[in-house]
Short mmCIF file of C-alpha atoms in Angstrom, two decimals:
data_model
loop_
_atom_site.label_atom_id
_atom_site.label_comp_id
_atom_site.label_asym_id
_atom_site.label_seq_id
_atom_site.Cartn_x
_atom_site.Cartn_y
_atom_site.Cartn_z
CA MET A 1 -7.60 13.64 42.29
CA SER A 2 -8.48 11.22 40.53
CA GLU A 3 -6.79 7.57 40.20
CA VAL A 4 -4.11 6.31 37.94
CA SER A 5 -3.32 3.03 36.58
CA ILE A 6 0.58 2.74 36.06
CA VAL A 7 1.83 0.84 33.46
CA ILE A 8 5.58 -0.24 33.71
CA PRO A 9 6.66 -2.99 31.07
CA ALA A 10 9.13 -4.61 32.75
CA TYR A 11 11.90 -6.59 30.46
CA ASN A 12 15.02 -7.88 32.17
CA GLU A 13 14.55 -5.03 34.88
CA GLN A 14 15.48 -6.92 38.94
CA GLU A 15 18.84 -4.24 38.61
CA ALA A 16 16.33 -1.43 38.34
CA ILE A 17 12.02 -2.09 39.05
CA HIS A 18 12.41 -2.39 42.51
CA GLY A 19 13.76 1.24 43.29
CA VAL A 20 11.19 2.32 40.22
CA VAL A 21 8.34 1.28 41.74
CA THR A 22 9.63 3.26 45.47
CA ARG A 23 9.71 5.98 44.15
CA LEU A 24 6.38 5.59 42.13
CA ARG A 25 4.71 5.09 45.12
CA GLU A 26 6.65 7.69 47.72
CA VAL A 27 6.02 10.00 45.09
CA LEU A 28 2.13 9.26 44.34
CA GLN A 29 1.26 8.95 48.25
CA ALA A 30 2.97 12.24 48.68
CA ALA A 31 0.82 14.13 46.10
CA GLY A 32 -2.41 11.84 47.38
CA ILE A 33 -2.97 10.22 44.36
CA PRO A 34 -4.55 7.61 44.82
CA HIS A 35 -3.17 4.37 42.37
CA GLU A 36 -1.95 1.14 41.96
CA ILE A 37 0.87 0.02 39.95
CA LEU A 38 0.47 -2.94 37.80
CA VAL A 39 4.16 -4.27 36.07
CA VAL A 40 3.80 -6.84 32.83
CA ASP A 41 7.49 -9.04 33.57
CA ASP A 42 7.52 -9.78 30.02
CA GLY A 43 9.21 -13.25 30.31
CA SER A 44 10.94 -12.26 32.04
CA SER A 45 14.73 -14.44 32.94
CA ASP A 46 16.13 -12.88 35.96
CA ALA A 47 14.32 -11.38 39.05
CA THR A 48 11.89 -8.55 38.06
CA ALA A 49 9.03 -10.50 39.34
CA ARG A 50 10.15 -11.27 42.68
CA ALA A 51 12.24 -7.72 42.60
CA ALA A 52 8.63 -5.72 41.90
CA ALA A 53 6.26 -7.53 44.08
CA GLU A 54 8.45 -6.80 46.90
CA ALA A 55 8.11 -3.15 46.00
CA GLY A 56 4.43 -3.24 46.07
CA ALA A 57 3.74 -3.36 42.94
CA THR A 58 1.02 -6.10 40.83
CA VAL A 59 2.86 -8.10 38.28
CA VAL A 60 1.27 -9.36 35.54
CA GLN A 61 3.58 -11.83 34.00
CA HIS A 62 3.51 -13.21 30.08
CA PRO A 63 5.02 -16.48 29.96
CA GLN A 64 7.38 -15.55 27.31
CA ASN A 65 9.18 -12.43 25.95
CA ARG A 66 5.59 -10.88 23.91
CA GLY A 67 6.98 -7.58 23.28
CA TYR A 68 6.71 -3.61 24.23
CA GLY A 69 3.70 -2.60 22.91
CA ARG A 70 2.25 -5.68 23.91
CA SER A 71 2.70 -5.96 27.21
CA LEU A 72 1.33 -2.11 27.51
CA LYS A 73 -1.87 -3.83 26.15
CA THR A 74 -1.85 -6.59 28.75
CA GLY A 75 -1.38 -3.79 31.47
CA ILE A 76 -3.46 -1.15 30.29
CA LEU A 77 -6.90 -4.48 30.08
CA ALA A 78 -5.59 -5.26 33.60
CA ALA A 79 -5.42 -1.43 35.16
CA ARG A 80 -8.62 -1.12 38.14
CA TYR A 81 -8.49 2.43 36.33
CA ASP A 82 -9.56 4.41 33.13
CA ARG A 83 -6.12 7.15 33.70
CA ILE A 84 -3.48 5.40 32.85
CA ALA A 85 -0.17 6.43 32.82
CA ILE A 86 3.50 4.15 31.22
CA THR A 87 6.65 4.31 31.99
CA ASP A 88 9.56 2.21 32.27
CA ALA A 89 11.69 0.04 34.72
CA ASP A 90 15.31 0.88 33.55
CA GLY A 91 14.54 4.48 35.53
CA THR A 92 15.20 7.17 32.24
CA TYR A 93 12.24 8.82 33.43
CA PRO A 94 11.60 11.22 35.99
CA ALA A 95 9.48 9.88 38.82
CA ASP A 96 8.25 13.38 40.21
CA ARG A 97 7.28 13.87 37.72
CA LEU A 98 4.20 12.27 37.13
CA PRO A 99 1.59 13.94 39.75
CA GLU A 100 2.15 17.20 37.11
CA LEU A 101 1.14 14.63 33.98
CA ILE A 102 -1.44 13.58 35.23
CA ALA A 103 -3.30 16.62 36.23
CA LEU A 104 -2.75 18.21 33.23
CA SER A 105 -4.63 14.82 31.63
CA ASP A 106 -8.06 16.38 32.20
CA ARG A 107 -7.30 18.61 30.09
CA PHE A 108 -5.59 16.66 27.15
CA HIS A 109 -6.81 13.27 26.02
CA MET A 110 -2.63 12.33 25.82
CA VAL A 111 -0.36 14.31 27.93
CA VAL A 112 4.04 13.25 27.20
CA GLY A 113 7.20 13.83 28.69
CA ALA A 114 9.58 14.87 25.78
CA ARG A 115 13.36 14.07 26.43
CA THR A 116 15.95 16.89 27.44
CA GLY A 117 18.88 16.44 28.87
CA LYS A 118 22.60 15.32 28.35
CA TYR A 119 21.13 11.02 28.49
CA TYR A 120 18.62 12.16 25.97
CA ARG A 121 21.09 13.62 23.15
CA GLY A 122 23.24 10.69 22.72
CA THR A 123 25.21 10.19 19.81
CA LEU A 124 25.77 12.54 16.54
CA VAL A 125 23.55 9.16 14.17
CA LYS A 126 21.29 9.03 16.87
CA ARG A 127 20.56 12.46 16.99
CA LEU A 128 19.99 12.74 12.88
CA GLY A 129 18.18 10.08 13.03
CA ARG A 130 15.59 11.34 15.52
CA PHE A 131 15.71 14.42 13.63
CA PHE A 132 14.08 12.77 10.54
CA PHE A 133 12.38 10.68 12.07
CA ARG A 134 10.99 13.79 13.86
CA LEU A 135 10.60 16.01 10.40
CA LEU A 136 8.80 13.16 8.57
CA SER A 137 6.00 12.72 11.73
CA GLU A 138 6.00 15.76 11.36
CA TYR A 139 5.02 15.95 7.88
CA ALA A 140 2.36 12.77 8.53
CA ALA A 141 0.70 14.72 10.83
CA GLY A 142 0.69 17.72 10.26
CA GLN A 143 1.84 19.46 12.95
CA ARG A 144 4.84 19.91 15.62
CA ILE A 145 6.01 16.52 17.77
CA ALA A 146 8.11 17.73 20.73
CA ASP A 147 8.93 13.76 21.36
CA ILE A 148 7.07 10.88 19.61
CA ASN A 149 8.11 8.21 21.17
CA SER A 150 8.73 9.12 24.98
CA GLY A 151 7.84 6.23 26.61
CA MET A 152 6.75 8.42 30.10
CA ARG A 153 2.52 9.82 29.41
CA VAL A 154 -0.49 9.60 30.22
CA PHE A 155 -3.84 9.02 28.51
CA HIS A 156 -7.14 7.51 28.93
CA ARG A 157 -7.81 3.70 28.02
CA HIS A 158 -11.52 4.63 27.04
CA ASP A 159 -9.96 6.89 24.71
CA VAL A 160 -6.78 4.34 23.89
CA ARG A 161 -8.58 0.87 23.11
CA ARG A 162 -9.85 1.91 20.13
CA PHE A 163 -6.80 2.21 18.34
CA PHE A 164 -6.01 -0.65 19.54
CA PRO A 165 -6.23 -2.85 16.44
CA LEU A 166 -4.11 0.37 14.84
CA ILE A 167 -1.32 0.42 17.78
CA CYS A 168 1.56 -1.97 16.87
CA ALA A 169 2.80 -4.36 19.39
CA GLY A 170 5.98 -4.29 19.40
CA PHE A 171 8.30 -1.40 20.21
CA SER A 172 6.58 0.89 18.27
CA PHE A 173 3.64 1.62 20.37
CA THR A 174 4.72 4.32 21.18
CA THR A 175 4.68 5.75 18.06
CA THR A 176 1.95 4.50 16.41
CA THR A 177 0.33 5.87 19.39
CA THR A 178 1.36 9.29 19.56
CA LEU A 179 0.61 9.57 15.36
CA VAL A 180 -3.03 7.49 15.75
CA TYR A 181 -3.77 10.78 18.30
CA LEU A 182 -2.74 13.52 16.54
CA LEU A 183 -4.42 11.85 12.86
CA ASN A 184 -7.74 11.85 14.49
CA ASP A 185 -8.11 15.48 16.35
CA LEU A 186 -7.09 14.44 19.64
CA CYS A 187 -5.23 16.14 21.28
CA VAL A 188 -2.06 15.96 22.93
CA HIS A 189 0.17 18.20 25.42
CA HIS A 190 4.32 17.93 25.77
CA VAL A 191 5.94 18.66 28.95
CA PRO A 192 9.48 18.85 28.97
CA ILE A 193 11.35 16.43 31.29
CA ASP A 194 15.10 15.82 32.52
CA TYR A 195 16.09 11.92 30.59
CA GLN A 196 18.22 10.34 33.11
CA CYS A 197 20.89 7.87 33.33
CA ARG A 198 19.27 4.08 32.93
CA GLU A 199 20.24 1.26 34.92
CA GLY A 200 21.63 -2.09 33.67
CA TYR A 201 21.13 -2.64 29.85
CA SER A 202 19.01 -1.71 27.26
CA LYS A 203 17.57 -4.31 25.03
CA VAL A 204 16.76 -2.16 22.19
CA ASN A 205 17.82 -2.74 18.42
CA HIS A 206 17.66 0.38 17.03
CA PHE A 207 18.48 -0.81 13.52
CA ARG A 208 15.40 -3.13 13.46
CA ASP A 209 13.58 -1.10 15.65
CA THR A 210 14.51 2.17 13.26
CA LEU A 211 13.90 0.27 10.71
CA ARG A 212 10.00 -0.15 12.50
CA ALA A 213 9.36 2.79 13.34
CA LEU A 214 9.83 4.12 9.51
CA GLN A 215 7.30 1.22 8.39
CA ILE A 216 4.50 2.67 11.39
CA ILE A 217 5.06 6.24 10.35
CA VAL A 218 4.65 5.48 6.40
CA GLU A 219 1.49 3.26 7.14
CA ALA A 220 0.13 5.88 8.68
CA ILE A 221 0.44 8.37 6.00
CA LEU A 222 -1.33 5.73 3.72
CA ARG A 223 -4.24 5.24 6.13
CA TYR A 224 -4.74 8.53 7.28
CA ASN A 225 -3.74 11.21 4.18
CA PRO A 226 -1.92 8.52 1.91
CA ILE A 227 -1.90 12.09 -0.62
CA LYS A 228 0.78 12.83 1.42
CA ILE A 229 3.26 9.83 -0.01
CA PHE A 230 2.85 10.46 -3.67
CA LEU A 231 3.22 13.72 -3.13
CA LEU A 232 6.82 12.95 -1.51
CA LEU A 233 7.31 10.13 -4.44
CA ALA A 234 6.29 12.91 -7.51
CA PHE A 235 9.15 16.01 -6.09
CA PRO A 236 11.92 14.52 -7.13
CA PHE A 237 10.22 13.96 -10.83
CA VAL A 238 9.09 16.90 -10.74
CA LEU A 239 12.45 18.36 -9.77
CA LEU A 240 14.23 16.38 -12.30
CA GLY A 241 11.85 17.63 -15.09
CA ALA A 242 12.57 21.14 -13.82
CA GLY A 243 16.81 20.34 -14.15
CA PHE A 244 16.01 18.80 -17.84
CA LEU A 245 14.24 21.96 -19.05
CA ILE A 246 16.94 24.16 -18.00
CA GLY A 247 19.45 22.22 -19.86
CA ALA A 248 17.24 22.06 -22.97
CA VAL A 249 16.93 25.22 -22.87
CA MET A 250 20.04 26.79 -21.91
CA GLY A 251 22.61 24.45 -24.10
CA ARG A 252 18.47 23.65 -27.01
CA ASN A 253 19.45 19.66 -26.19
CA TRP A 254 15.93 18.88 -26.98
CA PRO A 255 16.45 15.21 -26.01
CA ALA A 256 16.43 17.32 -22.48
CA ALA A 257 13.36 18.52 -23.12
CA LEU A 258 12.37 15.19 -24.11
CA CYS A 259 13.21 14.20 -20.70
CA ALA A 260 11.66 17.24 -18.82
CA CYS A 261 8.43 16.07 -20.28
CA VAL A 262 8.84 12.33 -19.20
CA ALA A 263 9.39 13.82 -15.57
CA TRP A 264 6.89 15.85 -15.20
CA ALA A 265 4.14 12.70 -16.99
CA THR A 266 5.97 10.72 -14.51
CA ALA A 267 5.22 13.19 -11.75
CA GLY A 268 2.00 13.59 -12.83
CA LEU A 269 0.79 9.71 -12.89
CA VAL A 270 2.63 9.45 -8.95
CA LEU A 271 0.25 11.98 -8.21
CA GLY A 272 -2.97 10.54 -10.17
CA GLN A 273 -2.20 7.36 -7.91
CA GLY A 274 -2.56 9.23 -5.08
CA PHE A 275 -5.72 10.75 -5.85
CA LEU A 276 -6.74 7.72 -6.80
CA ALA A 277 -5.81 6.17 -3.16
CA VAL A 278 -7.40 9.47 -1.42
CA SER A 279 -11.14 8.89 -3.18
CA VAL A 280 -10.61 4.76 -2.21
CA MET A 281 -9.64 5.35 0.74
CA PRO A 282 -12.21 3.98 3.84
CA GLN A 283 -13.98 7.25 5.30
CA ARG A 284 -14.28 5.84 9.35
CA ARG A 285 -11.16 6.08 11.97
CA PHE A 286 -11.87 5.17 15.16
CA VAL A 287 -11.88 1.09 15.68
CA ASN A 288 -14.77 -0.10 16.91
CA VAL A 289 -13.50 -2.37 20.12
CA PRO A 290 -14.77 -5.05 22.80
CA THR A 291 -16.27 -3.50 25.50
CA GLU A 292 -15.12 -3.23 28.91
CA SER A 293 -16.75 -6.38 30.19
CA SER A 294 -15.24 -8.24 27.66
CA SER A 295 -11.60 -7.35 28.12
CA ARG A 296 -9.04 -9.57 27.78
CA ASP A 297 -4.62 -9.85 26.51
CA PRO A 298 -4.07 -8.90 23.63
CA GLY A 299 -2.80 -11.54 22.52
CA ASP A 300 -3.19 -15.47 22.07
CA ASP A 301 -1.77 -16.35 25.75
CA SER A 302 -3.71 -14.74 28.46
CA PRO A 303 -1.42 -12.96 31.72
CA HIS A 304 -0.67 -14.90 35.19
CA ASP A 305 -0.86 -12.62 37.89
CA MET A 306 1.43 -12.78 40.14
#
């Protein structure tokens, strides 16, 4: 089996990172997969870097906290191999499923571990929010998405680097990557995995990251198929106009008929803007990136190896 670089972004994960790295090494060695494990210490204030190094990982350090997505970009550029696997440092993803995902990456551009189980379901609010974003992301991509932002996935550096200028540097790196792959007709395959209980505490700001994820999905639609956004905006006016028209016919209420005409005219204007956006949108989706020899850290500061 081909070599793989495991990239793990970590921020204040001293409690879990040693066990995560150790378990990954055991699983990959047992499967006979040549590998390296890169831990990107994202400006941790605890002993995350030392614990990762003691477990046998190569540690790349950011001088300050720069975000989940930027840490992944740093690790991807620093990786020795083209095949990249990412996972989290908190022990929530099952290491024993990684060889299966790696094997499938020979057939697909990206293989994603779709989370299942009691630790993934969460509260009712989380489930409702997840359902809403799933509907919106599937509407954007035009196909079913089992898990848009799973943190365990395998892909190839030569594919993902084309989209680096488009991919979020924050927590929504995985959301952006999934959408960009699908909207550029790359094959994304989902494999169900059992999401596990995390070690330590979560650093996710749910309100901020939910708004950011929504922004990213809307931006993706506007970039690749803007008419879909305008259809969503026009649809309520169409329904409103239909309601006014029914009221006008049933009650001989001619002002309601005028309101129906105004609502439908508004819908027409919105759709007209959508068609205009489609006509002027750029036709080229892929982004040129530097060659491998000129690759460097995606931010302003250079990472430091430990």
